[in-house]
Amino acid sequence: MPLVEHLRELRNRLAKGLLAVAAVTIVALVYSEELMQFLTKSVPTCAPNVTSNGGNCAIVSFNTLMAPSARRSSSR
């Protein structure tokens, strides 16, 4: 494959990527209020049917590898 064809392929892939980013940005702008409300609503400390020692409930968080881990919501 000559260099010109590689550059043409790169140009096409970059254009498709930019179009995808633009489409997602437009959708995010349309639903920005709902997205911000969803992202900023407070996380409940405990479920109503859970009894905890002193009100400390564990919050499940995901690290960069998406493996669940539990951490305490209060500092010791």
Short mmCIF file of C-alpha atoms in Angstrom, two decimals:
data_model
loop_
_atom_site.label_atom_id
_atom_site.label_comp_id
_atom_site.label_asym_id
_atom_site.label_seq_id
_atom_site.Cartn_x
_atom_site.Cartn_y
_atom_site.Cartn_z
CA MET A 1 0.00 0.00 0.00
CA PRO A 2 1.59 3.30 -1.02
CA LEU A 3 2.01 6.20 1.38
CA VAL A 4 -0.75 8.23 -0.30
CA GLU A 5 -3.30 5.49 0.39
CA HIS A 6 -2.22 5.32 4.04
CA LEU A 7 -2.65 9.08 4.36
CA ARG A 8 -6.08 8.90 2.70
CA GLU A 9 -7.10 6.14 5.14
CA LEU A 10 -5.85 8.23 8.07
CA ARG A 11 -7.77 11.26 6.83
CA ASN A 12 -10.97 9.22 6.52
CA ARG A 13 -10.61 7.73 9.99
CA LEU A 14 -9.89 11.13 11.54
CA ALA A 15 -12.95 12.61 9.82
CA LYS A 16 -15.18 9.80 11.10
CA GLY A 17 -13.78 10.23 14.60
CA LEU A 18 -14.39 13.98 14.58
CA LEU A 19 -17.94 13.46 13.31
CA ALA A 20 -18.59 10.99 16.14
CA VAL A 21 -17.24 13.43 18.73
CA ALA A 22 -19.36 16.23 17.26
CA ALA A 23 -22.50 14.06 17.33
CA VAL A 24 -21.96 13.04 20.95
CA THR A 25 -21.26 16.67 21.90
CA ILE A 26 -24.51 17.82 20.30
CA VAL A 27 -26.50 15.11 22.09
CA ALA A 28 -24.80 16.01 25.39
CA LEU A 29 -25.66 19.68 24.90
CA VAL A 30 -29.30 18.84 24.21
CA TYR A 31 -29.52 16.79 27.42
CA SER A 32 -27.09 18.89 29.48
CA GLU A 33 -29.59 19.78 32.22
CA GLU A 34 -30.60 16.15 32.74
CA LEU A 35 -26.97 15.03 32.67
CA MET A 36 -25.91 17.59 35.25
CA GLN A 37 -28.81 16.69 37.54
CA PHE A 38 -27.91 13.01 37.26
CA LEU A 39 -24.21 13.60 37.91
CA THR A 40 -24.67 16.02 40.81
CA LYS A 41 -27.46 14.38 42.78
CA SER A 42 -26.26 13.26 46.17
CA VAL A 43 -25.42 9.66 46.87
CA PRO A 44 -27.41 8.22 49.77
CA THR A 45 -25.29 7.24 52.74
CA CYS A 46 -27.30 4.15 53.69
CA ALA A 47 -30.20 2.24 52.23
CA PRO A 48 -33.39 2.54 54.29
CA ASN A 49 -33.36 -1.13 55.30
CA VAL A 50 -29.66 -1.23 56.25
CA THR A 51 -28.51 -0.84 59.82
CA SER A 52 -24.98 0.44 60.23
CA ASN A 53 -22.65 0.96 63.15
CA GLY A 54 -22.65 4.68 63.74
CA GLY A 55 -24.06 5.58 60.32
CA ASN A 56 -20.96 4.49 58.40
CA CYS A 57 -21.97 2.72 55.23
CA ALA A 58 -19.55 1.44 52.62
CA ILE A 59 -19.62 3.07 49.19
CA VAL A 60 -18.76 0.87 46.24
CA SER A 61 -16.31 2.57 43.92
CA PHE A 62 -14.64 1.44 40.74
CA ASN A 63 -10.94 1.94 40.07
CA THR A 64 -9.44 2.42 36.63
CA LEU A 65 -9.72 -1.29 35.87
CA MET A 66 -13.43 -1.26 36.81
CA ALA A 67 -12.88 -3.72 39.63
CA PRO A 68 -15.23 -3.07 42.55
CA SER A 69 -13.72 -2.11 45.85
CA ALA A 70 -15.30 -0.92 49.08
CA ARG A 71 -14.17 2.14 50.97
CA ARG A 72 -15.50 3.77 54.09
CA SER A 73 -17.49 6.97 53.63
CA SER A 74 -16.10 8.52 56.84
CA SER A 75 -12.49 9.09 57.77
CA ARG A 76 -10.97 7.31 60.73
#
